Coordinates of C-alpha atoms and ligand atoms in Angstrom, one line a residue:
Chain A
X1 CA -2.8 -27.3 -9.1
X2 CA -1.1 -26.8 -12.4
X3 CA 0.6 -23.4 -12.7
X4 CA 0.9 -21.3 -15.7
X5 CA 3.6 -19.0 -14.5
X6 CA 6.4 -18.4 -16.7
X7 CA 9.1 -18.3 -14.0
X8 CA 12.1 -18.5 -16.3
X9 CA 10.9 -16.3 -19.0
X10 CA 14.0 -14.7 -20.6
X11 CA 12.0 -11.7 -21.5
X12 CA 12.7 -9.4 -18.5
X13 CA 9.7 -7.1 -19.4
X14 CA 7.1 -9.9 -19.2
X15 CA 5.8 -9.1 -15.9
X16 CA 2.3 -10.1 -16.5
X17 CA 3.7 -13.8 -16.8
X18 CA 4.7 -13.6 -13.2
X19 CA 1.2 -13.4 -12.0
X20 CA -1.3 -16.2 -12.7
X21 CA -4.5 -14.7 -12.4
X22 CA -7.4 -16.9 -13.5
X23 CA -10.7 -16.1 -11.5
X24 CA -12.6 -18.5 -13.5
X25 CA -10.5 -21.4 -12.3
X26 CA -10.1 -19.8 -8.7
X27 CA -6.3 -19.4 -9.3
X28 CA -4.2 -16.6 -8.2
X29 CA -0.5 -17.2 -7.9
X30 CA 2.6 -15.1 -7.8
X31 CA 6.1 -16.0 -9.0
X32 CA 8.7 -15.9 -6.2
X33 CA 10.8 -14.0 -8.7
X34 CA 8.9 -11.0 -7.9
X35 CA 10.6 -11.2 -4.4
X36 CA 14.2 -12.4 -5.3
X37 CA 15.2 -11.0 -8.8
X38 CA 17.1 -7.7 -8.4
X39 CA 16.0 -6.8 -12.0
X40 CA 12.4 -6.8 -10.9
X41 CA 13.4 -4.3 -8.1
X42 CA 15.0 -2.1 -10.8
X43 CA 11.8 -2.2 -12.8
X44 CA 9.8 -1.5 -9.7
X45 CA 11.8 1.7 -8.8
X46 CA 11.2 2.9 -12.4
X47 CA 7.5 1.8 -13.1
X48 CA 6.1 1.9 -9.6
X49 CA 7.9 4.2 -7.1
X50 CA 9.1 6.8 -9.4
X51 CA 6.1 6.9 -11.7
X52 CA 3.0 7.4 -9.5
X53 CA 1.8 8.6 -6.2
X54 CA 3.8 7.5 -3.2
X55 CA 3.5 8.5 0.4
X56 CA 6.2 10.8 1.8
X57 CA 5.4 12.0 5.5
X58 CA 2.7 13.2 7.7
X59 CA 2.2 17.0 7.6
X60 CA 2.5 17.1 11.3
X61 CA 6.2 16.7 11.0
X62 CA 6.5 20.1 9.3
X63 CA 5.2 22.6 12.1
X64 CA 7.2 25.8 11.5
X65 CA 8.4 27.4 8.3
X66 CA 11.7 25.7 7.4
X67 CA 10.8 22.3 9.0
X68 CA 11.6 19.6 6.7
X69 CA 11.6 15.9 6.2
X70 CA 14.2 14.3 3.8
X71 CA 13.2 11.0 2.3
X72 CA 13.3 9.1 -0.9
X73 CA 11.0 8.3 -3.9
X74 CA 12.3 5.1 -5.1
X75 CA 16.0 5.7 -5.4
X76 CA 15.9 9.5 -5.6
X77 CA 16.4 11.7 -2.5
X78 CA 13.7 14.3 -2.0
X79 CA 12.6 16.6 0.7
X80 CA 9.3 18.2 1.8
X81 CA 9.5 21.5 3.6
X82 CA 7.1 23.9 5.3
X83 CA 7.4 27.2 3.4
X84 CA 7.3 30.7 4.7
X85 CA 3.7 31.2 3.6
X86 CA 2.6 28.0 5.3
X87 CA 2.4 25.9 2.2
X88 CA 4.3 22.7 1.6
X89 CA 7.0 22.4 -1.0
X90 CA 8.6 19.3 -2.2
X91 CA 12.0 19.1 -4.1
X92 CA 14.6 16.9 -5.4
X93 CA 17.2 16.7 -2.5
X94 CA 20.1 17.4 -4.8
X95 CA 21.9 20.6 -5.5
X96 CA 21.1 22.2 -8.8
X97 CA 24.9 22.9 -9.3
X98 CA 26.7 19.5 -9.1
X99 CA 24.2 17.4 -7.2
X100 CA 25.2 17.3 -3.6
X101 CA 22.4 16.3 -1.4
X102 CA 21.3 19.5 0.5
X103 CA 20.8 17.8 3.9
X104 CA 22.0 14.5 5.1
X105 CA 19.6 14.6 8.1
X106 CA 16.2 12.8 8.2
X107 CA 14.4 16.0 9.4
X108 CA 15.3 19.3 10.7
X109 CA 14.8 23.1 10.1
X110 CA 16.3 25.2 7.4
X111 CA 14.8 28.6 6.7
X112 CA 17.6 29.1 4.1
X113 CA 19.0 26.1 2.3
X114 CA 22.7 26.3 1.9
X115 CA 24.5 23.5 -0.3
X116 CA 27.2 22.1 1.9
X117 CA 29.6 21.6 -1.3
X118 CA 30.1 25.1 -2.9
X119 CA 27.7 27.1 -0.7
X120 CA 24.9 27.9 -3.2
X121 CA 21.7 29.1 -1.4
X122 CA 18.0 28.4 -1.9
X123 CA 15.0 29.7 -0.1
X124 CA 12.1 27.4 0.9
X125 CA 10.2 28.0 -2.2
X126 CA 13.3 26.3 -4.0
X127 CA 14.5 29.6 -5.7
X128 CA 18.2 30.0 -6.0
X129 CA 19.0 33.0 -3.9
X130 CA 22.8 32.9 -3.9
X131 CA 25.8 31.6 -5.9
X132 CA 29.2 32.1 -4.4
X133 CA 31.5 34.0 -6.8
X134 CA 28.7 34.2 -9.3
X135 CA 30.2 37.1 -11.3
X136 CA 33.6 35.2 -11.6
X137 CA 31.9 32.4 -13.3
X138 CA 29.1 34.2 -15.0
X139 CA 30.0 37.8 -15.5
X140 CA 26.9 38.8 -17.5
X141 CA 24.7 41.5 -15.9
X142 CA 21.4 39.9 -17.0
X143 CA 22.4 36.5 -15.6
X144 CA 19.3 34.3 -14.9
X145 CA 19.8 32.7 -11.6
X146 CA 16.4 31.0 -11.8
X147 CA 17.6 28.4 -14.1
X148 CA 19.3 27.0 -10.9
X149 CA 16.2 26.9 -8.8
X150 CA 15.6 23.6 -7.2
X151 CA 13.7 20.9 -9.1
X152 CA 10.2 20.7 -7.5
X153 CA 8.4 17.4 -7.3
X154 CA 6.2 17.3 -10.3
X155 CA 3.1 16.4 -8.2
X156 CA 2.7 17.1 -4.5
X157 CA -0.6 16.8 -2.6
X158 CA -1.9 16.0 0.8
X159 CA -5.0 14.2 1.9
X160 CA -6.0 14.5 5.6
X161 CA -2.5 15.6 6.5
X162 CA -0.8 12.8 4.7
X163 CA 1.7 14.1 2.2
X164 CA 1.9 12.3 -1.2
X165 CA 4.1 13.0 -4.2
X166 CA 4.7 11.7 -7.7
X167 CA 7.7 12.0 -10.0
X168 CA 5.4 11.2 -12.9
X169 CA 3.4 14.5 -13.8
X170 CA 0.8 12.8 -15.6
X171 CA -1.1 11.1 -13.0
X172 CA -4.6 11.2 -11.6
X173 CA -5.5 13.7 -8.9
X174 CA -4.5 12.3 -5.5
X175 CA -8.2 11.7 -4.2
X176 CA -9.0 9.9 -7.4
X177 CA -6.0 7.8 -7.0
X178 CA -7.0 6.9 -3.4
X179 CA -10.7 6.3 -4.3
X180 CA -12.5 4.6 -1.6
X181 CA -9.4 4.8 0.8
X182 CA -10.5 8.4 1.3
X183 CA -13.4 7.2 3.3
X184 CA -11.1 5.3 5.5
X185 CA -8.8 8.3 5.9
X186 CA -11.8 10.4 6.8
X187 CA -12.6 8.4 9.7
X188 CA -9.2 8.5 11.4
X189 CA -9.6 10.1 14.8
X190 CA -13.3 11.0 13.9
X191 CA -15.1 13.1 14.1
X192 CA -13.3 14.8 11.4
X193 CA -11.9 17.2 10.6
X194 CA -10.1 16.7 13.8
X195 CA -6.6 18.2 14.2
X196 CA -4.1 15.6 14.5
X197 CA -0.5 15.8 15.8
X198 CA 2.4 13.5 15.4
X199 CA 3.3 12.1 18.8
X200 CA 7.0 12.7 19.5
X201 CA 9.3 9.8 18.6
X202 CA 9.3 7.5 15.8
X203 CA 9.9 3.8 14.8
X204 CA 12.4 3.4 12.3
X205 CA 13.8 0.0 11.7
X206 CA 15.3 -2.1 8.9
X207 CA 14.3 -5.7 7.9
X208 CA 16.0 -8.2 5.8
X209 CA 13.1 -8.7 3.3
X210 CA 11.9 -7.6 0.1
X211 CA 9.5 -4.7 0.3
X212 CA 6.6 -6.7 -1.0
X213 CA 7.0 -9.2 1.7
X214 CA 6.3 -6.4 4.0
X215 CA 3.6 -5.0 1.9
X216 CA 1.9 -8.3 1.5
X217 CA 1.6 -8.6 5.4
X218 CA -0.4 -5.3 5.9
X219 CA -3.6 -6.5 4.2
X220 CA -3.2 -10.0 5.7
X221 CA -5.3 -10.5 8.8
X222 CA -4.9 -14.2 8.1
X223 CA -1.6 -14.3 9.8
X224 CA -2.8 -12.8 13.1
X225 CA -3.8 -15.9 14.7
X226 CA -0.6 -17.7 14.1
X227 CA 2.1 -15.0 14.6
X228 CA 0.4 -12.9 17.3
X229 CA -1.3 -15.6 19.3
X230 CA 1.5 -15.3 21.7
X231 CA 0.7 -11.4 22.0
X232 CA -3.0 -12.3 22.8
X233 CA -2.0 -14.8 25.2
X234 CA 0.2 -12.4 27.1
X235 CA -2.3 -9.7 27.1
X236 CA -5.2 -12.0 28.3
X237 CA -2.9 -13.1 31.0
X238 CA -1.8 -9.5 32.0
X239 CA -5.5 -8.3 32.1
X240 CA -6.5 -11.4 34.2
X241 CA -3.9 -10.9 36.8
X242 CA -4.2 -7.3 37.0
X243 CA -8.0 -7.1 36.7
X244 CA -7.5 -4.4 34.1
X245 CA -10.7 -2.9 32.7
X246 CA -11.6 0.1 30.6
X247 CA -8.7 1.9 28.8
X248 CA -6.1 -0.3 30.6
X249 CA -7.4 -3.4 28.9
X250 CA -6.3 -4.4 25.5
X251 CA -8.8 -6.1 23.1
X252 CA -7.9 -9.5 21.7
X253 CA -11.1 -10.3 19.8
X254 CA -9.7 -9.5 16.4
X255 CA -6.4 -11.6 17.0
X256 CA -8.5 -14.6 18.3
X257 CA -10.8 -14.2 15.3
X258 CA -13.9 -14.0 17.5
X259 CA -15.5 -11.0 15.8
X260 CA -17.2 -10.1 12.5
X261 CA -14.7 -9.0 9.9
X262 CA -14.2 -8.4 6.4
X263 CA -11.8 -6.9 3.7
X264 CA -11.9 -5.0 0.5
X265 CA -10.0 -4.6 -2.7
X266 CA -10.9 -1.0 -3.3
X267 CA -9.0 -0.6 -6.7
X268 CA -5.6 0.8 -7.7
X269 CA -3.9 -1.8 -5.6
X270 CA -5.0 -0.3 -2.3
X271 CA -6.4 -2.6 0.4
X272 CA -8.6 -2.4 3.5
X273 CA -9.7 -4.8 6.2
X274 CA -11.8 -4.3 9.3
X275 CA -13.0 -6.1 12.4
X276 CA -15.7 -5.4 14.9
X277 CA -14.5 -4.4 18.3
X278 CA -15.6 -6.8 21.0
X279 CA -14.8 -4.2 23.6
X280 CA -15.1 -0.8 22.0
X281 CA -14.9 0.9 25.4
X282 CA -11.2 0.1 25.9
X283 CA -10.3 2.2 22.8
X284 CA -9.5 6.0 23.3
X285 CA -11.9 7.0 20.5
X286 CA -14.8 5.6 22.6
X287 CA -14.4 8.9 24.7
X288 CA -15.6 10.8 21.7
X289 CA -18.8 8.6 21.3
X290 CA -21.3 11.3 21.7
X291 CA -19.7 13.8 19.4
X292 CA -19.2 11.2 16.8
X293 CA -22.7 9.8 16.9
X294 CA -24.0 13.4 16.6
X295 CA -21.7 14.4 13.7
X296 CA -21.9 11.3 11.5
X297 CA -24.6 9.3 10.0
X298 CA -25.3 6.2 12.0
X299 CA -23.5 3.8 9.6
X300 CA -20.2 5.8 9.6
X301 CA -20.4 6.3 13.4
X302 CA -20.5 2.7 13.8
X303 CA -17.4 2.4 11.5
X304 CA -15.6 5.1 13.6
X305 CA -16.5 3.7 17.0
X306 CA -17.0 -0.1 16.7
X307 CA -14.6 -1.4 14.0
X308 CA -10.9 -1.4 13.9
X309 CA -9.7 -0.3 10.3
X310 CA -6.5 -1.2 8.5
X311 CA -5.6 0.1 5.1
X312 CA -2.7 0.1 2.7
X313 CA -2.2 2.5 0.0
X314 CA -0.1 1.0 -2.9
X315 CA 2.9 1.1 -2.9
X316 CA 4.2 2.4 0.4
X317 CA 1.8 3.3 3.1
X318 CA -0.1 1.5 5.7
X319 CA -2.5 3.1 8.2
X320 CA -3.9 1.0 11.2
X321 CA -6.7 2.4 13.4
X322 CA -6.6 0.3 16.4
X323 CA -6.2 1.8 19.9
X324 CA -4.0 4.3 18.3
X325 CA -3.5 5.6 14.7
X326 CA -0.5 4.0 13.3
X327 CA 1.1 5.0 10.0
X328 CA 3.9 3.2 8.4
X329 CA 5.7 3.8 5.3
X330 CA 8.7 1.7 3.8
X331 CA 11.2 1.9 1.0
X332 CA 13.3 -0.8 -0.6
X333 CA 16.9 -0.4 0.1
X334 CA 17.9 -3.5 -1.8
X335 CA 16.1 -6.6 -3.2
X336 CA 16.2 -8.2 0.2
X337 CA 16.3 -5.1 2.5
X338 CA 13.6 -2.7 3.5
X339 CA 13.5 0.4 5.7
X340 CA 10.3 1.0 7.8
X341 CA 9.4 4.4 9.3
X342 CA 6.3 4.7 11.5
X343 CA 4.6 7.3 13.5
X344 CA 1.6 7.7 15.9
X345 CA -1.0 10.3 15.1
X346 CA -3.3 11.4 18.0
X347 CA -5.9 14.2 18.4
X348 CA -4.6 17.5 19.6
X349 CA -5.5 18.2 23.2
X350 CA -6.4 14.6 24.1
X351 CA -6.9 13.9 27.9
X352 CA -4.0 12.3 29.6
X353 CA -5.5 8.9 30.4
X354 CA -6.7 8.6 26.7
X355 CA -3.0 9.6 25.4
X356 CA -1.3 7.2 27.8
X357 CA -3.7 4.2 26.7
X358 CA -3.0 5.2 23.0
X359 CA 0.7 5.2 23.3
X360 CA 1.3 2.4 25.6
X361 CA -0.9 0.1 23.3
X362 CA 1.0 1.6 20.4
X363 CA 4.4 0.4 22.0
X364 CA 3.2 -3.0 22.9
X365 CA 2.2 -3.9 19.3
X366 CA 3.9 -1.6 16.9
X367 CA 7.5 -1.0 18.2
X368 CA 10.3 -3.2 16.8
X369 CA 11.0 -3.8 20.5
X370 CA 7.4 -4.4 21.4
X371 CA 5.4 -7.7 21.8
X372 CA 4.1 -8.1 18.2
X373 CA 6.3 -6.5 15.5
X374 CA 9.3 -8.6 16.4
X375 CA 7.3 -11.6 15.4
X376 CA 6.1 -9.9 12.1
X377 CA 9.8 -9.1 11.4
X378 CA 11.0 -12.6 12.2
X379 CA 8.3 -13.8 9.9
X380 CA 9.2 -11.3 7.0
X381 CA 12.7 -12.6 7.2
X382 CA 11.7 -16.2 7.0
X383 CA 9.3 -15.6 4.2
X384 CA 12.0 -13.7 2.4
X385 CA 14.3 -16.7 2.7
X386 CA 11.6 -19.0 1.6
X387 CA 10.9 -16.8 -1.4
X388 CA 14.4 -17.5 -2.6
X389 CA 13.1 -21.0 -3.4
X390 CA 12.4 -20.4 -7.1
X391 CA 12.3 -24.2 -7.5
X392 CA 9.5 -24.4 -5.1
X393 CA 5.7 -23.6 -5.6
X394 CA 4.8 -20.2 -6.6
X395 CA 3.1 -18.0 -3.8
X396 CA -0.6 -18.9 -3.6
X397 CA -3.0 -16.0 -2.9
X398 CA -6.2 -17.4 -4.1
X399 CA -8.0 -17.8 -0.9
X400 CA -11.6 -16.5 -1.1
X401 CA -11.2 -15.8 -4.8
X402 CA -14.5 -17.5 -5.7
X403 CA -16.4 -16.5 -2.6
X404 CA -15.8 -12.8 -2.7
X405 CA -18.5 -10.3 -3.7
X406 CA -18.0 -8.1 -6.7
X407 CA -18.7 -4.5 -5.7
X408 CA -19.8 -3.4 -2.1
X409 CA -21.1 -5.5 0.7
X410 CA -23.4 -4.2 3.6
X411 CA -20.6 -2.6 5.7
X412 CA -19.1 -0.9 2.5
X413 CA -22.5 0.5 1.8
X414 CA -22.6 1.9 5.4
X415 CA -19.4 3.5 4.8
X416 CA -20.5 4.9 1.4
X417 CA -17.7 3.2 -0.6
X418 CA -17.8 1.1 -3.8
X419 CA -14.8 -1.1 -3.8
X420 CA -14.0 -3.5 -6.6
X421 CA -14.2 -6.6 -4.3
X422 CA -15.7 -7.3 -0.9
X423 CA -15.3 -10.2 1.5
X424 CA -16.9 -11.0 4.9
X425 CA -13.9 -13.3 5.7
X426 CA -10.9 -12.2 7.5
X427 CA -8.8 -15.1 6.2
X428 CA -9.4 -14.2 2.5
X429 CA -6.7 -12.9 0.2
X430 CA -8.6 -10.6 -2.1
X431 CA -6.7 -7.8 -0.9
X432 CA -3.5 -9.3 -2.1
X433 CA -5.2 -10.1 -5.4
X434 CA -5.8 -6.5 -5.7
X435 CA -2.2 -5.7 -4.9
X436 CA -0.8 -7.8 -7.6
X437 CA -3.3 -6.8 -10.3
X438 CA -1.9 -3.3 -9.8
X439 CA 1.6 -4.5 -9.7
X440 CA 1.1 -6.2 -13.1
X441 CA -0.5 -3.1 -14.5
X442 CA 2.1 -0.7 -13.3
X443 CA 5.1 -2.9 -14.2
X444 CA 3.7 -3.0 -17.8
X445 CA 4.0 0.8 -17.7
X446 CA 0.4 1.7 -16.9
X447 CA -0.1 4.4 -14.2
X448 CA -3.2 2.7 -12.9
Chain B
X1 CA 32.0 13.6 41.5
X2 CA 31.4 9.8 41.4
X3 CA 32.0 7.9 44.7
X4 CA 34.8 5.6 43.8
X5 CA 33.9 2.9 46.4
X6 CA 30.3 3.1 45.7
X7 CA 31.0 2.8 41.9
X8 CA 33.1 -0.3 42.5
X9 CA 30.3 -1.8 44.5
X10 CA 27.6 -0.9 42.0
X11 CA 29.8 -2.3 39.2
X12 CA 29.8 -5.8 40.8
X13 CA 25.9 -5.5 40.9
X14 CA 25.7 -4.5 37.3
X15 CA 27.9 -7.4 36.2
X16 CA 25.7 -9.6 38.2
X17 CA 22.7 -8.3 36.4
X18 CA 23.8 -8.7 33.0
X19 CA 25.3 -12.1 33.7
X20 CA 21.7 -13.3 34.5
X21 CA 20.6 -11.9 31.2
X22 CA 23.4 -13.5 29.4
X23 CA 22.6 -16.8 31.1
X24 CA 18.8 -16.4 30.6
X25 CA 18.1 -16.7 34.4
X26 CA 15.1 -14.4 33.9
X27 CA 13.4 -15.0 37.1
X28 CA 16.4 -14.1 39.1
X29 CA 16.8 -11.1 36.9
X30 CA 13.2 -10.0 37.5
X31 CA 13.9 -10.2 41.3
X32 CA 16.4 -7.3 40.9
X33 CA 13.6 -5.0 40.0
X34 CA 11.2 -3.1 42.4
X35 CA 7.6 -3.7 41.9
X36 CA 7.1 -0.3 40.4
X37 CA 10.3 -0.3 38.6
X38 CA 10.5 1.7 35.3
X39 CA 12.3 0.2 32.2
X40 CA 12.7 2.9 29.6
X41 CA 14.3 2.8 26.1
X42 CA 13.6 6.1 24.3
X43 CA 12.9 6.3 20.7
X44 CA 14.6 8.8 18.6
X45 CA 12.9 11.8 17.0
X46 CA 13.1 12.3 13.3
X47 CA 15.6 15.0 14.1
X48 CA 17.8 12.5 15.8
X49 CA 17.3 13.3 19.4
X50 CA 16.0 10.7 21.9
X51 CA 12.6 11.6 23.3
X52 CA 12.6 13.2 26.7
X53 CA 9.3 12.7 28.1
X54 CA 8.3 9.0 28.0
X55 CA 4.6 9.6 29.1
X56 CA 4.0 11.8 26.1
X57 CA 6.2 10.0 23.5
X58 CA 6.4 6.8 21.6
X59 CA 9.3 4.8 23.1
X60 CA 11.1 1.7 22.0
X61 CA 10.1 0.3 25.4
X62 CA 8.3 2.0 28.4
X63 CA 7.3 -0.3 31.1
X64 CA 6.4 1.1 34.5
X65 CA 6.1 -2.1 36.6
X66 CA 7.9 -5.3 37.3
X67 CA 4.6 -6.9 36.2
X68 CA 5.2 -5.4 32.7
X69 CA 8.7 -6.9 32.6
X70 CA 7.1 -10.2 33.6
X71 CA 4.9 -9.9 30.5
X72 CA 7.8 -9.9 28.4
X73 CA 9.1 -13.2 29.9
X74 CA 5.7 -14.6 29.8
X75 CA 5.4 -14.0 26.1
X76 CA 8.9 -15.5 25.4
X77 CA 7.8 -18.6 27.3
X78 CA 4.7 -19.2 25.3
X79 CA 7.0 -20.7 22.8
X80 CA 5.0 -19.3 19.9
X81 CA 6.7 -16.0 19.4
X82 CA 8.7 -16.5 16.3
X83 CA 11.3 -13.7 17.4
X84 CA 11.8 -15.5 20.5
X85 CA 11.7 -19.2 19.9
X86 CA 15.4 -19.0 19.2
X87 CA 16.8 -16.5 21.6
X88 CA 20.2 -15.1 20.5
X89 CA 23.3 -16.0 22.5
X90 CA 24.4 -12.8 24.0
X91 CA 27.3 -11.3 25.8
X92 CA 27.1 -8.0 27.7
X93 CA 30.1 -5.8 28.3
X94 CA 29.8 -3.1 30.9
X95 CA 32.3 -0.2 31.4
X96 CA 32.6 3.3 32.6
X97 CA 30.5 2.7 35.7
X98 CA 29.9 5.7 37.9
X99 CA 27.6 5.8 41.0
X100 CA 26.6 8.7 43.3
X101 CA 24.4 8.5 46.3
X102 CA 21.5 11.0 46.2
X103 CA 18.5 12.1 48.0
X104 CA 16.3 9.6 49.7
X105 CA 19.0 7.0 49.6
X106 CA 18.8 6.6 45.8
X107 CA 21.9 5.9 44.0
X108 CA 22.4 7.3 40.5
X109 CA 24.4 5.1 38.2
X110 CA 25.6 5.6 34.8
X111 CA 27.5 3.0 32.5
X112 CA 28.2 2.2 29.0
X113 CA 27.1 -1.2 27.5
X114 CA 27.9 -3.3 24.5
X115 CA 25.8 -6.5 23.8
X116 CA 27.2 -8.9 21.2
X117 CA 24.5 -11.2 20.1
X118 CA 24.5 -14.3 17.8
X119 CA 21.6 -16.2 16.3
X120 CA 21.5 -18.5 13.5
X121 CA 18.6 -16.4 12.2
X122 CA 20.4 -13.0 12.1
X123 CA 24.0 -13.9 12.7
X124 CA 26.3 -11.6 14.6
X125 CA 24.8 -8.3 16.0
X126 CA 26.1 -5.6 18.1
X127 CA 24.3 -3.0 20.1
X128 CA 25.9 -0.4 22.3
X129 CA 24.8 2.7 24.3
X130 CA 24.3 4.1 27.7
X131 CA 22.6 2.7 30.9
X132 CA 21.3 4.9 33.7
X133 CA 20.0 3.6 36.8
X134 CA 18.3 4.6 39.9
X135 CA 19.1 2.0 42.7
X136 CA 17.8 1.6 46.1
X137 CA 19.4 -0.4 49.0
X138 CA 17.3 -3.3 50.3
X139 CA 18.1 -6.0 52.8
X140 CA 18.8 -8.3 49.8
X141 CA 21.1 -5.8 48.0
X142 CA 20.4 -3.2 45.4
X143 CA 17.0 -3.0 44.0
X144 CA 16.4 -1.4 40.5
X145 CA 13.9 1.5 40.7
X146 CA 14.6 2.8 37.2
X147 CA 16.6 1.7 34.2
X148 CA 17.0 3.6 31.1
X149 CA 18.8 2.2 28.1
X150 CA 19.8 4.5 25.4
X151 CA 21.1 2.7 22.2
X152 CA 23.4 4.7 20.1
X153 CA 21.6 3.6 17.0
X154 CA 18.6 5.6 15.7
X155 CA 17.5 2.8 13.4
X156 CA 16.8 -0.7 15.0
X157 CA 18.0 -3.3 12.7
X158 CA 15.9 -6.4 13.5
X159 CA 14.6 -6.2 17.1
X160 CA 15.5 -6.6 20.7
X161 CA 13.7 -7.0 23.9
X162 CA 14.1 -6.3 27.6
X163 CA 16.4 -9.2 28.2
X164 CA 18.6 -8.8 25.0
X165 CA 19.7 -5.1 25.4
Ligands
LIG501 S1 26.9 21.1 -5.5 FE1 25.8 22.4 -4.5 S2 27.0 24.4 -4.7 FE2 28.1 22.9 -5.8
LIG502 FE1 1.4 -9.0 12.1

């Protein structure tokens, strides 16, 4: 297939030339430069991560006033903190004096924030409350300390307990940005609103790959049969020799491709895919069947109980609803290095047997020391190496381009969403097409 | 107070266990574990503390039977796990072994470990931390009832499995 990619363009700003998007010819190709050129990452920090909504952390990590999580938006250190009045504040994690980070921990509690450098103090609202030897430096009586208040993040909003922020002030409201993804987030641990907690512990690991190699994998059910066939075989073997039934059993219908499934490009670069559950009774959510069927319309109840759901929110969030609710965020550390942080969300007050099934299945699949994620990580690193091959083909993401439905399909209507594209094929790549259309748009300076 | 003679005896046993891992003699390694053995690698909380209750936490690894360990070996042997087709060459160092006999004939053991690992894919890697065991005596020697592995690193680079830590 001929390619019209302008891989060697000397114009560093010509990002659109890196994605060959021709629906009329059934072509969707992405230059490998997007994965291997450090200049691209610099532009991504600026035009994507530091320009529009990014996911920061689950609210459940901020239980008591002063609890904080320190993270990054692109290159910039930030923190979110539970304030005295119960609200959530988000600030640049750099002192207003000479820029020292206010905390070097990933999370903790600080009811008063004391800068470790010259000892300036701030409250959880970000107000500067104390300057060491203030009068020696600024003797005036009417000195206005508020000019040293911490810099708040220009935009900060939560949806269903997931905290997002934007360094760009001029962006759409969060729920507008999320669009049809909100319908999926509404279903997590349905019947919503259902109080969720973050289970103790976290999965934090680093991978030698470009962040998009990882991001491309979230909306890619196509790889499961190849990469996770060994997981499915192991689980089938385990369940056979032990005679596991009910919650103890793990479903393999999705990995083996035996069930109805589909995917969406909902718009704004987000993605979703789903698969019917072959054995819905092995999932902890099945215990809430009656409540869910009572509280949701039939179509949505079916989604909540009988379909696994997998979404990505551009550029840095993945939420999977399998036996457990898995949330993952990631940030580029370098062109070829990415840090992944993941947590498990679970309903407050869940019965012990349901909780155990949820957590053990989470560990089996999602930990970097489990039986699936290591295979994903190994593949990410191989894909990243392969993507150094600028002299090879561009990456092809055109599967299903012609066959996909514009607008919603049947299951989408049941869920009440209106995605840009729908497909009833699990092995299609319309999700990735949506991702790279948004990438081009944002890299060209559009907020999407 | 650690029992010096017992510690020396247990140290020999631990050297033997990790040699089986270094030499990939996994069936012999599995035979050291009780049927209801627990193999636990805690994850760290966001605050940087290891989780304390494996039942109610997400753990790096929490396996509560020898059959669960056998699953890991079964998976490696499918030959289609990309993370396992090229197992790293590994070399364990064990030090600071202490052992104390406790109630019910159980022996509580502590040791430090370091695993050096090399693979073409990820080059040289090092992992280090603490082992804690509960051992029982059987007619064939010690039997592992409980093994806790606590790596010092809060962030896992790459991955590891029950046989490479
Ligand atoms: S940098 Fe924070 S007080 Fe000086
Ligand atoms: Fe995967």
